[in-house]
GROMACS .gro file of C-alpha atoms in nm:
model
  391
    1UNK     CA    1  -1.083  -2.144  -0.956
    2UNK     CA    2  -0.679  -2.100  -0.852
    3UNK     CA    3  -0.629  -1.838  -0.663
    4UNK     CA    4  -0.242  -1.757  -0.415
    5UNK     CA    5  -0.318  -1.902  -0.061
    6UNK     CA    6  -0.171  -1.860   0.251
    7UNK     CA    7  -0.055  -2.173   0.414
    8UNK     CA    8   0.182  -2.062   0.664
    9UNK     CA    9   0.491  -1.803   0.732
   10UNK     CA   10   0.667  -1.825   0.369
   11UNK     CA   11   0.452  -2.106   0.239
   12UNK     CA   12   0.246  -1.954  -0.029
   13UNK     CA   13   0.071  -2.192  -0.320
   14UNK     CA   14  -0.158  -2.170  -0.578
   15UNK     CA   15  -0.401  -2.380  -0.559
   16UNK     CA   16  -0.772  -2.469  -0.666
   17UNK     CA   17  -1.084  -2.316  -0.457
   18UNK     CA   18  -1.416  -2.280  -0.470
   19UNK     CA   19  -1.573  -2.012  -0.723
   20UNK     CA   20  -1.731  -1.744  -0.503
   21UNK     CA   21  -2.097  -1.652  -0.499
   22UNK     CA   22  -2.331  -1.384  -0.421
   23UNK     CA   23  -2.352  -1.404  -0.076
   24UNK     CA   24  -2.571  -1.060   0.009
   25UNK     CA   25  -2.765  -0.880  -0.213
   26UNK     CA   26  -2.468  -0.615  -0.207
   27UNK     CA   27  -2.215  -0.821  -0.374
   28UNK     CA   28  -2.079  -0.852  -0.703
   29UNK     CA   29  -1.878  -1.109  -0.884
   30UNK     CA   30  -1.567  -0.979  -1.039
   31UNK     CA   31  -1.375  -1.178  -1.311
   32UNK     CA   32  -1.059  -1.063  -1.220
   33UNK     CA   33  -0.828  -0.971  -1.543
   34UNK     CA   34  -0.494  -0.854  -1.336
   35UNK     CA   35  -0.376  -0.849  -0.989
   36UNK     CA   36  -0.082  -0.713  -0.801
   37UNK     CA   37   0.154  -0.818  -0.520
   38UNK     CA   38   0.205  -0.546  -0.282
   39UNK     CA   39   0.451  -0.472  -0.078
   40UNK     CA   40   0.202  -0.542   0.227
   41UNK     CA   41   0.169  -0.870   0.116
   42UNK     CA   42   0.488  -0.956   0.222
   43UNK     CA   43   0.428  -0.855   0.555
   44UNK     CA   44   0.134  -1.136   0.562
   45UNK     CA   45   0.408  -1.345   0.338
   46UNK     CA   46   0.675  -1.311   0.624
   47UNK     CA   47   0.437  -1.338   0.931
   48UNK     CA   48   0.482  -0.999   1.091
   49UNK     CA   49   0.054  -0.991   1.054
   50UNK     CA   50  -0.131  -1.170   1.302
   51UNK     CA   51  -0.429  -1.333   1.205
   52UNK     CA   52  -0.396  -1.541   0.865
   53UNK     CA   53  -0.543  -1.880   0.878
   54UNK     CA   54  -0.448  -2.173   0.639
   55UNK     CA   55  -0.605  -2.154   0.291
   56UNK     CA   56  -0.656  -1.768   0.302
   57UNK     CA   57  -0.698  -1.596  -0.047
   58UNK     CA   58  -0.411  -1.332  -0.050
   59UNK     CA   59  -0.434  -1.010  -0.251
   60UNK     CA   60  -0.609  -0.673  -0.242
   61UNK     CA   61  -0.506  -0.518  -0.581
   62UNK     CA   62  -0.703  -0.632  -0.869
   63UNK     CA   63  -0.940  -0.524  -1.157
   64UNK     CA   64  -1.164  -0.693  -1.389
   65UNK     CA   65  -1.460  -0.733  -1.529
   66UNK     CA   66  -1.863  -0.774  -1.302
   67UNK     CA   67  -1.979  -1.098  -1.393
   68UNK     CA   68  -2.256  -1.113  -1.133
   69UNK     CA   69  -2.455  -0.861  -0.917
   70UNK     CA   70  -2.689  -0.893  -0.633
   71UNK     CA   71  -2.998  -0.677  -0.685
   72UNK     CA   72  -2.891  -0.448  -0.392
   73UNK     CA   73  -2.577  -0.345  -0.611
   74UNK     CA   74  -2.763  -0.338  -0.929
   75UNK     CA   75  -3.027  -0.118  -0.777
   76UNK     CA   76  -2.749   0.157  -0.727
   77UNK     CA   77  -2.602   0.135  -1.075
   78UNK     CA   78  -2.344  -0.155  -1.084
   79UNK     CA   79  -2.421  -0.396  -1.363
   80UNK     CA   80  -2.316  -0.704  -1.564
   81UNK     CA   81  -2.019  -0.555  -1.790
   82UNK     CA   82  -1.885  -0.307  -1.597
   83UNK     CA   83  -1.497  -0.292  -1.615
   84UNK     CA   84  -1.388  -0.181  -1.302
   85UNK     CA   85  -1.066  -0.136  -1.023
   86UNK     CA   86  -1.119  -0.300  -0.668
   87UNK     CA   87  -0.999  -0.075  -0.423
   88UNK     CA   88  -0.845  -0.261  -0.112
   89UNK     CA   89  -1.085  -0.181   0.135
   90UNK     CA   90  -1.448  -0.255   0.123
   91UNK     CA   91  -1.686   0.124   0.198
   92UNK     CA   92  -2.038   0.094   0.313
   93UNK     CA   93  -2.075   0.474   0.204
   94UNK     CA   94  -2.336   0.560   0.437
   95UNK     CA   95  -2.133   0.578   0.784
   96UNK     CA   96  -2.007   0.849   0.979
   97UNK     CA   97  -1.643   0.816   0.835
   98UNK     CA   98  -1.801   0.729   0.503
   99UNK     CA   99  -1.953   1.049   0.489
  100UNK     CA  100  -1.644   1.241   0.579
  101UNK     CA  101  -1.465   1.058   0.272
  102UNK     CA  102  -1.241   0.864   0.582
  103UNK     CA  103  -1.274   0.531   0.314
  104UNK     CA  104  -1.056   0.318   0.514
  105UNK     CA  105  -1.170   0.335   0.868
  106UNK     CA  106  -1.532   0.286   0.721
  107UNK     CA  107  -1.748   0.124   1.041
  108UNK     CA  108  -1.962  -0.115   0.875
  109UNK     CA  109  -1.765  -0.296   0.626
  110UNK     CA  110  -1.518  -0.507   0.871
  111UNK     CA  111  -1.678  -0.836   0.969
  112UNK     CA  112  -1.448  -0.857   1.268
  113UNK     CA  113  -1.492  -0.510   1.399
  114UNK     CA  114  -1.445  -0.613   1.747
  115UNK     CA  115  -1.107  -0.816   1.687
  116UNK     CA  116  -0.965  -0.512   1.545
  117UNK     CA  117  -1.106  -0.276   1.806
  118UNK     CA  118  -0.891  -0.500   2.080
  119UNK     CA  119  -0.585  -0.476   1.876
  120UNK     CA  120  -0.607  -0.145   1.766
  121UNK     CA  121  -0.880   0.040   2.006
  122UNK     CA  122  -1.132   0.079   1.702
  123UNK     CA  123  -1.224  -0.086   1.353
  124UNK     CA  124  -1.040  -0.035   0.990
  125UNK     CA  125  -1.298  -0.072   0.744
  126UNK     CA  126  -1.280  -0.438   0.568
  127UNK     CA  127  -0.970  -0.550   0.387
  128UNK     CA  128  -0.959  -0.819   0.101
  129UNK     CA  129  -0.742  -1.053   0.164
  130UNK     CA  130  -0.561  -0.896   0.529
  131UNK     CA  131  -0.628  -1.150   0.790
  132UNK     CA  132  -0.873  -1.199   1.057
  133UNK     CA  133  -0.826  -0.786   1.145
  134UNK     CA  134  -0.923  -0.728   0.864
  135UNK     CA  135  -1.274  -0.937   0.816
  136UNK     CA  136  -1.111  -1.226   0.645
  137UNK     CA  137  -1.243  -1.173   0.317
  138UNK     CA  138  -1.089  -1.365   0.044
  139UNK     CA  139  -0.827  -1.140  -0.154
  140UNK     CA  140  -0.806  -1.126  -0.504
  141UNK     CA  141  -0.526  -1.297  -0.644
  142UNK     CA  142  -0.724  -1.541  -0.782
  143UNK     CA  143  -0.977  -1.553  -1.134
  144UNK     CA  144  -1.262  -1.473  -0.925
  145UNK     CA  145  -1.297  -1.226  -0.632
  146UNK     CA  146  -1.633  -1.122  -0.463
  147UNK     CA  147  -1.664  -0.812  -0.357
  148UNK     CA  148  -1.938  -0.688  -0.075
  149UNK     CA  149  -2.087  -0.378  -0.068
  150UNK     CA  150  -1.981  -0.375  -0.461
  151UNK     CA  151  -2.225  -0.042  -0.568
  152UNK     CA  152  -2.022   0.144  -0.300
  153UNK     CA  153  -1.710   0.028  -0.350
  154UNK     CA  154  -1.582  -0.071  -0.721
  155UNK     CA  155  -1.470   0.234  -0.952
  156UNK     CA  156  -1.568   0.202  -1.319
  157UNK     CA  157  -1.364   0.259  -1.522
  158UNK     CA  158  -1.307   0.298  -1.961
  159UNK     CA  159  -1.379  -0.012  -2.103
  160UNK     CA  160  -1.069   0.023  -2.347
  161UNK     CA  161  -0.691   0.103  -2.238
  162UNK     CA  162  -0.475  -0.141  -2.091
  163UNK     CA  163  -0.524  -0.286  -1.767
  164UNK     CA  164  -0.189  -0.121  -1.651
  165UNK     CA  165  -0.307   0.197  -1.703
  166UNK     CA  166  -0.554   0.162  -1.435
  167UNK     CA  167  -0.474  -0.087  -1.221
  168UNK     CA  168  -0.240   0.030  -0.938
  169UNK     CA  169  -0.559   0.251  -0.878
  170UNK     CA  170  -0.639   0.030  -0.646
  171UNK     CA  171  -0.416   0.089  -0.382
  172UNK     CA  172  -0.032   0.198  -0.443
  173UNK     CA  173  -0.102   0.503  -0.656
  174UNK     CA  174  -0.367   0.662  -0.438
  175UNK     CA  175  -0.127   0.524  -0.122
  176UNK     CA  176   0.153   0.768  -0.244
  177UNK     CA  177  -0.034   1.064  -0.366
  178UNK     CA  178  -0.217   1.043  -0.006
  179UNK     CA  179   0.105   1.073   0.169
  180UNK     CA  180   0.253   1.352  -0.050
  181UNK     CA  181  -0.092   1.536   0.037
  182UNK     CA  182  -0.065   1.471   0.346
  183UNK     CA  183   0.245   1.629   0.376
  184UNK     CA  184   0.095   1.909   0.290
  185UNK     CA  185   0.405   1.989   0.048
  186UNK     CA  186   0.448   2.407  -0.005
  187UNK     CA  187   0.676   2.540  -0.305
  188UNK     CA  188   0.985   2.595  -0.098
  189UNK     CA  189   0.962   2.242   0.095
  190UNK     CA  190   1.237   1.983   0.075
  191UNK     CA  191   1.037   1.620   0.056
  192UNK     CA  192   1.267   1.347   0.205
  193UNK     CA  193   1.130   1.009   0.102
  194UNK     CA  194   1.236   0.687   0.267
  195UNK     CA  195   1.179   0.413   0.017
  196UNK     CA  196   1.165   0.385  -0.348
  197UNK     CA  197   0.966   0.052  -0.365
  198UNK     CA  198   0.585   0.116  -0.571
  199UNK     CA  199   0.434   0.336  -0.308
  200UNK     CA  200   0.740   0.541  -0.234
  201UNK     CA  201   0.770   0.587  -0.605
  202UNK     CA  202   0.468   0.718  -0.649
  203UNK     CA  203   0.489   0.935  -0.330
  204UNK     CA  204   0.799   1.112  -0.503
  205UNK     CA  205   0.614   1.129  -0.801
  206UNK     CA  206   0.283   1.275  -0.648
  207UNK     CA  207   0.575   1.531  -0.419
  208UNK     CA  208   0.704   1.645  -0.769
  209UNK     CA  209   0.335   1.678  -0.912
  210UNK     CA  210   0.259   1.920  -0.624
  211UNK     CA  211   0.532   2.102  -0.685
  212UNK     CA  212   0.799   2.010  -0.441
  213UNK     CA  213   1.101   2.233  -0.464
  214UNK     CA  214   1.345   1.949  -0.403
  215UNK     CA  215   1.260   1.568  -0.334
  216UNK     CA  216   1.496   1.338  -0.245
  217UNK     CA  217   1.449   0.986  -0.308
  218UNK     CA  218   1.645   0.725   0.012
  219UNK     CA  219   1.717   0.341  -0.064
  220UNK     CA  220   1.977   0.141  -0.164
  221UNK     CA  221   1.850  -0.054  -0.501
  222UNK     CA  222   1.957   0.053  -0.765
  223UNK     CA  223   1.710  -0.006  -1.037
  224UNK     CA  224   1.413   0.138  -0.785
  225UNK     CA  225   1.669   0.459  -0.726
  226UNK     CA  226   1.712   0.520  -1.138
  227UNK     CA  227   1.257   0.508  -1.161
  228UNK     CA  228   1.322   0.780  -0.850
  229UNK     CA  229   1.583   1.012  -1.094
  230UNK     CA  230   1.386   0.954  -1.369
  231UNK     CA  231   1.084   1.121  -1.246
  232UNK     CA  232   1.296   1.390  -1.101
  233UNK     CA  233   1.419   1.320  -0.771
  234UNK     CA  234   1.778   1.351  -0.653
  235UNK     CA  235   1.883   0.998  -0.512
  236UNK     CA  236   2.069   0.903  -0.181
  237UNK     CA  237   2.200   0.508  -0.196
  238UNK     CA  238   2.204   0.466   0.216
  239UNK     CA  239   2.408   0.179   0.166
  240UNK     CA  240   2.684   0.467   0.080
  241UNK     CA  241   2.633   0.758   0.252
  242UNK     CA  242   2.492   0.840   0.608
  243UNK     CA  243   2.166   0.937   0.561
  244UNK     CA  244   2.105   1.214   0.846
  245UNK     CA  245   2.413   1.350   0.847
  246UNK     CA  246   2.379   1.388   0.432
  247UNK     CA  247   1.994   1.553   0.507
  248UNK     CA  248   2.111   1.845   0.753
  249UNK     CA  249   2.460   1.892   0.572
  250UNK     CA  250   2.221   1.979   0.301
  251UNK     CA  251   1.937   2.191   0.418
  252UNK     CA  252   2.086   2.417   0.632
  253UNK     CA  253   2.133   2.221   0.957
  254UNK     CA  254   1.742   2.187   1.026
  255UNK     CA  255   1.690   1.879   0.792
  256UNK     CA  256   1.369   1.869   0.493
  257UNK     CA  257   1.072   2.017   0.599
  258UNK     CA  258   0.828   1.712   0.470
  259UNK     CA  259   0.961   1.389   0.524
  260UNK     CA  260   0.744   1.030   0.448
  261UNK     CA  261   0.830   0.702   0.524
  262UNK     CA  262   0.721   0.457   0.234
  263UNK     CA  263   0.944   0.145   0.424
  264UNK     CA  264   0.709   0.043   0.717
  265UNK     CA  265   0.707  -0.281   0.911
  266UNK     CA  266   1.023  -0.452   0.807
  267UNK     CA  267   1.267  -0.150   0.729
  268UNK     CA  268   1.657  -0.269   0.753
  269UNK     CA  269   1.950  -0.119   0.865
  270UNK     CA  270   2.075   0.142   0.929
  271UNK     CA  271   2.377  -0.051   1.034
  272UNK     CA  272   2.430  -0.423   1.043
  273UNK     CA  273   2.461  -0.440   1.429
  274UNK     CA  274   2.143  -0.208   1.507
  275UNK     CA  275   1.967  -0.434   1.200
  276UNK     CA  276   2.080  -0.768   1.436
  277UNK     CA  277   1.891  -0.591   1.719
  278UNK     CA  278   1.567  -0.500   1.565
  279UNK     CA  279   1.571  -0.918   1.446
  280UNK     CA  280   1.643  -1.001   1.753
  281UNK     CA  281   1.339  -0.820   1.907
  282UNK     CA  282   1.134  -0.914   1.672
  283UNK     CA  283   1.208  -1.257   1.735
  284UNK     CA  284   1.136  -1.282   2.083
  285UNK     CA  285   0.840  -1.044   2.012
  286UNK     CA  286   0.991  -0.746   2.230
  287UNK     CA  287   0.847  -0.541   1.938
  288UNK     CA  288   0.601  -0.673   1.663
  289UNK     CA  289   0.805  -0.432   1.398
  290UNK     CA  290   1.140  -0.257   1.233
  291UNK     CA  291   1.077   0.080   1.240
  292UNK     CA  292   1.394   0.182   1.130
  293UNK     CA  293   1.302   0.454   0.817
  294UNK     CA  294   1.021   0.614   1.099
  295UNK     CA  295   1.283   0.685   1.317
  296UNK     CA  296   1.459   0.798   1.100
  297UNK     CA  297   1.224   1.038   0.926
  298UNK     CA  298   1.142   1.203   1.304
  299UNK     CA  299   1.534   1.250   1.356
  300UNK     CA  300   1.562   1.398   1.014
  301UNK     CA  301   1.251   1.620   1.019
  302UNK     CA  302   1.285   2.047   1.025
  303UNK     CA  303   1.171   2.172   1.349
  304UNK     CA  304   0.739   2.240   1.291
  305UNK     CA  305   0.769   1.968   0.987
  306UNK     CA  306   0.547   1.664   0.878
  307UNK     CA  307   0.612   1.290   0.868
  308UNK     CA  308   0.383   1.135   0.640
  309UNK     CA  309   0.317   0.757   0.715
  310UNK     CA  310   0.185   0.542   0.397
  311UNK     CA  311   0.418   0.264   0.507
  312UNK     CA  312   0.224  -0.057   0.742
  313UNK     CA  313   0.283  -0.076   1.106
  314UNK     CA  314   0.083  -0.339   1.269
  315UNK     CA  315   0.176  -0.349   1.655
  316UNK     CA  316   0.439  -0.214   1.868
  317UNK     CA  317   0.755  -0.053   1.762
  318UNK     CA  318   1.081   0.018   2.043
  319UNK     CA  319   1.260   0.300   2.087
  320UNK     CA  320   1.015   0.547   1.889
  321UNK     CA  321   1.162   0.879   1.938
  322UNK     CA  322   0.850   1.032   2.117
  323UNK     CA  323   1.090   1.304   2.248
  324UNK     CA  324   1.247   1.425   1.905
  325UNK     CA  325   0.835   1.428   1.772
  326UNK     CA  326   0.714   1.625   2.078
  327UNK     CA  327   1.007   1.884   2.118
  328UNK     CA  328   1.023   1.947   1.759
  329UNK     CA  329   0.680   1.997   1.705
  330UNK     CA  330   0.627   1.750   1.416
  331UNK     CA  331   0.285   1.720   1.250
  332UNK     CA  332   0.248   1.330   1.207
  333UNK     CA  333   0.031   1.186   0.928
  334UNK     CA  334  -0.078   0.864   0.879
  335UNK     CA  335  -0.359   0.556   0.816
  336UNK     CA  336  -0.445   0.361   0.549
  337UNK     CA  337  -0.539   0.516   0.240
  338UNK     CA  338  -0.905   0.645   0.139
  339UNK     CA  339  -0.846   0.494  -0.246
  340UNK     CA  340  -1.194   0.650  -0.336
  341UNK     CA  341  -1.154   0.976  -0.196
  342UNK     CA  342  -0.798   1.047  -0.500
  343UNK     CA  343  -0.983   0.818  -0.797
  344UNK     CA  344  -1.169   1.054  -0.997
  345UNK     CA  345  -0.856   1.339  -0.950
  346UNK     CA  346  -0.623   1.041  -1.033
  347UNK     CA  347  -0.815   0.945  -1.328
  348UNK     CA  348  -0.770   1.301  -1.499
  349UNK     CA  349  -0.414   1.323  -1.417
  350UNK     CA  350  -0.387   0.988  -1.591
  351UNK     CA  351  -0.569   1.083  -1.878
  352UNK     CA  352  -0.396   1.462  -1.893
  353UNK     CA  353  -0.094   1.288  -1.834
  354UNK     CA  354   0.046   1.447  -1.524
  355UNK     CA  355   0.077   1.135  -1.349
  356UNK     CA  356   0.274   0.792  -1.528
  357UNK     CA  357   0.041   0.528  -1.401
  358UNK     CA  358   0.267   0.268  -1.441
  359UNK     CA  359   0.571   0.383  -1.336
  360UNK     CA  360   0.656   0.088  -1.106
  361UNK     CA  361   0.601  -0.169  -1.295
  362UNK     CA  362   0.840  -0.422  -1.410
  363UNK     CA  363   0.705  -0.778  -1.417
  364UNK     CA  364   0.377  -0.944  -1.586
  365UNK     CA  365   0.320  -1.265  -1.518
  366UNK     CA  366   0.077  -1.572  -1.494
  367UNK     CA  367  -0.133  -1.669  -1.163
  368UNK     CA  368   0.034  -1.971  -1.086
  369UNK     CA  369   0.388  -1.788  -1.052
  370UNK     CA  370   0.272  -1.615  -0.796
  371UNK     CA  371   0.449  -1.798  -0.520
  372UNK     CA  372   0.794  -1.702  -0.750
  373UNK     CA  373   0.723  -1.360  -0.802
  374UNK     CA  374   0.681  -1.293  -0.426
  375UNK     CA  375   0.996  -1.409  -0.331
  376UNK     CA  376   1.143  -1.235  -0.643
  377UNK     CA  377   0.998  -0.899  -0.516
  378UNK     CA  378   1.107  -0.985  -0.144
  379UNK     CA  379   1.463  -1.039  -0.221
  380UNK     CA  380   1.480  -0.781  -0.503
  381UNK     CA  381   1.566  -1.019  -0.729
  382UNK     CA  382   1.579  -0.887  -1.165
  383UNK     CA  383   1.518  -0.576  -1.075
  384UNK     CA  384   1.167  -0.687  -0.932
  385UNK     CA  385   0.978  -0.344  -0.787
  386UNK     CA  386   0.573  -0.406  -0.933
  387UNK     CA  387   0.459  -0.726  -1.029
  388UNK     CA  388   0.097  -0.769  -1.218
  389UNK     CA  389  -0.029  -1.160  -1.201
  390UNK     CA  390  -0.295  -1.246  -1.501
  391UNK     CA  391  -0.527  -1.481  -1.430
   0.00000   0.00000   0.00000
């Protein structure tokens, strides 16, 4: 089959491997009908993620149709037919976090629990497609994805409607509505979000949904800033104004009570010489990240606010402003999203249309672009903010 491999920092190709098989009676075969580059994948794209190996299958975001099913997965209702979303992370649904609907740190699922217990002093559930940390499961860009622990983890879905009405299901949607609930956003709040990429977009959407009195929507791209307005948010281009100084002068002095930062790993700015610093570091692996929108999010948070994390850290960050979070009494939210635990909610909001499921999405394209459209959504390029790859 072709599937998008990972041959090394920027080298990305799509090439022929083999067809997966059932492996464990647990699995499932999915013939994959669309798949998504996400913004994480860059981070695995651009090396800031430790742990790839030559010839891994990239991609966490896809949907098709079960071809295959082990007996296990049959036994517990998954069968030939199915049309279903593959949320990124793999659930055993019988664990302690499991059970507490805590979908992504699930403690049977990762492969290579104890690698990610020495990086990160315990295990993330398994990721497809996310490096050795992760399990190194094969992703699914690619026409044929096998999924473990299938019964537990797939989410069926209607077997007509488009494939972008469902699709970003798997990950981005649930990622933003997570952090706007996780802000725990009250009628009078001002929502700050940093980033207007997919999952910032849907975080201002979600903000607006739970009825945000203001949300203000922070980049400096134009065409991702006009999706931000036209679900509602008032836009702030950083590239024109200064963006703390513009958050106090217009909340009072004390800054938004809810702020979220939808940038992550490799933020820029939020001046040219402070950007040439954080490369620097980076470089000579003083720090393993740019955390430039987190710091900025603590700075800008109301005293006794929230800072809602969606966006990926994978290491160490310098000069995190432990003083401004401790003294100001922020409540700091974060982790990987539980897709499973926001589906069926998500679903109805679809369907009573409360929620535009495809509000990011600007490119469709075949498989074997796939190495194009990543460095099209990198550098921004055609007004690139959600790209779908058909097999």
């Amino acid at each position: 089959m072709k599937a998008i491999c990972w041959q090394g920092k920027k080298d990305l190709r799509c090439e022929e491997v083999p067809d997966p098989i059932i492996e464990d009676p647990k699995d499932a075969i999915i013939r994959v009908t669309s798949t998504c580059i996400c913004g994480s994948d860059l981070h695995l794209m651009n090396g800031f993620v430790p742990g790839m190996c030559l010839g891994d299958v990239l991609g966490h975001e896809p949907m098709g149709e079960v071809v295959e099913v082990g007996p296990e997965a049959k036994a517990r209702g998954l069968n030939v037919g199915d049309r279903v979303i593959v949320p990124f992370q793999m659930i055993c649904g019988e664990c302690e976090q499991c059970q507490k609907q805590n979908y992504s740190v699930c403690q049977r699922t990762n492969r290579n629990a104890a690698l990610a217990k020495r990086m990160f002093g315990d295990t993330t559930a398994g990721l497809f497609g996310y490096s050795a940390l992760t399990g190194s499961y094969a992703g699914g860009q690619a026409e044929y994805l096998r999924v473990p622990f299938a019964a537990t983890t797939v989410v069926k879905i209607p077997q007509t409607g488009e494939d972008e009405r469902y699709i970003f299901l798997t990950d981005i949607l649930p990622t933003g509505w997570q952090a706007a609930v996780q802000a725990d956003i009250q009628p009078d709040d001002t929502v700050a979000v940093w980033g207007c990429g997919p999952v910032g977009l849907f975080a201002i959407h979600s903000a607006i949904v739970l009825g945000a009195k203001r949300v203000i929507a922070i980049d400096d791209v134009p065409e991702r800033l006009a999706l931000a307005a036209r679900v509602g948010a008032e836009v702030l281009d950083r590239s024109q104004v200064n963006v703390l100084k513009y958050l106090k002068d217009t909340t009072d002095g004390h800054g938004p009570e809810k702020c979220i930062d939808a940038v992550g790993i490799e933020a820029h700015g939020p001046t040219a010489v402070f950007e040439l610093m954080e490369r620097v570091q980076t470089a000579f692996k003083l720090e393993t990240e740019r955390p430039v929108a987190l710091r900025e999010a603590i700075m800008a948070c109301k005293a006794a606010g929230t800072v809602s994390i969606p966006g990926v850290y994978g290491g160490m960050s310098n000069s995190f402003p432990a003083g401004a979070m401790m003294n100001k009494g922020l409540t700091i939210r974060t982790g990987q999203t539980h897709v499973k635990r926001w589906t069926d909610d998500l679903l109805r909001r679809i369907d009573e249309g409360q929620i535009d499921s495809k509000l990011p999405l600007t490119h469709i394209e075949p498989l074997g672009r796939g190495p194009e459209m990543y460095k099209k959504f990198r550098d921004k390029q055609d007004g690139c903010i959600k790209v779908i790859l058909k097999p």
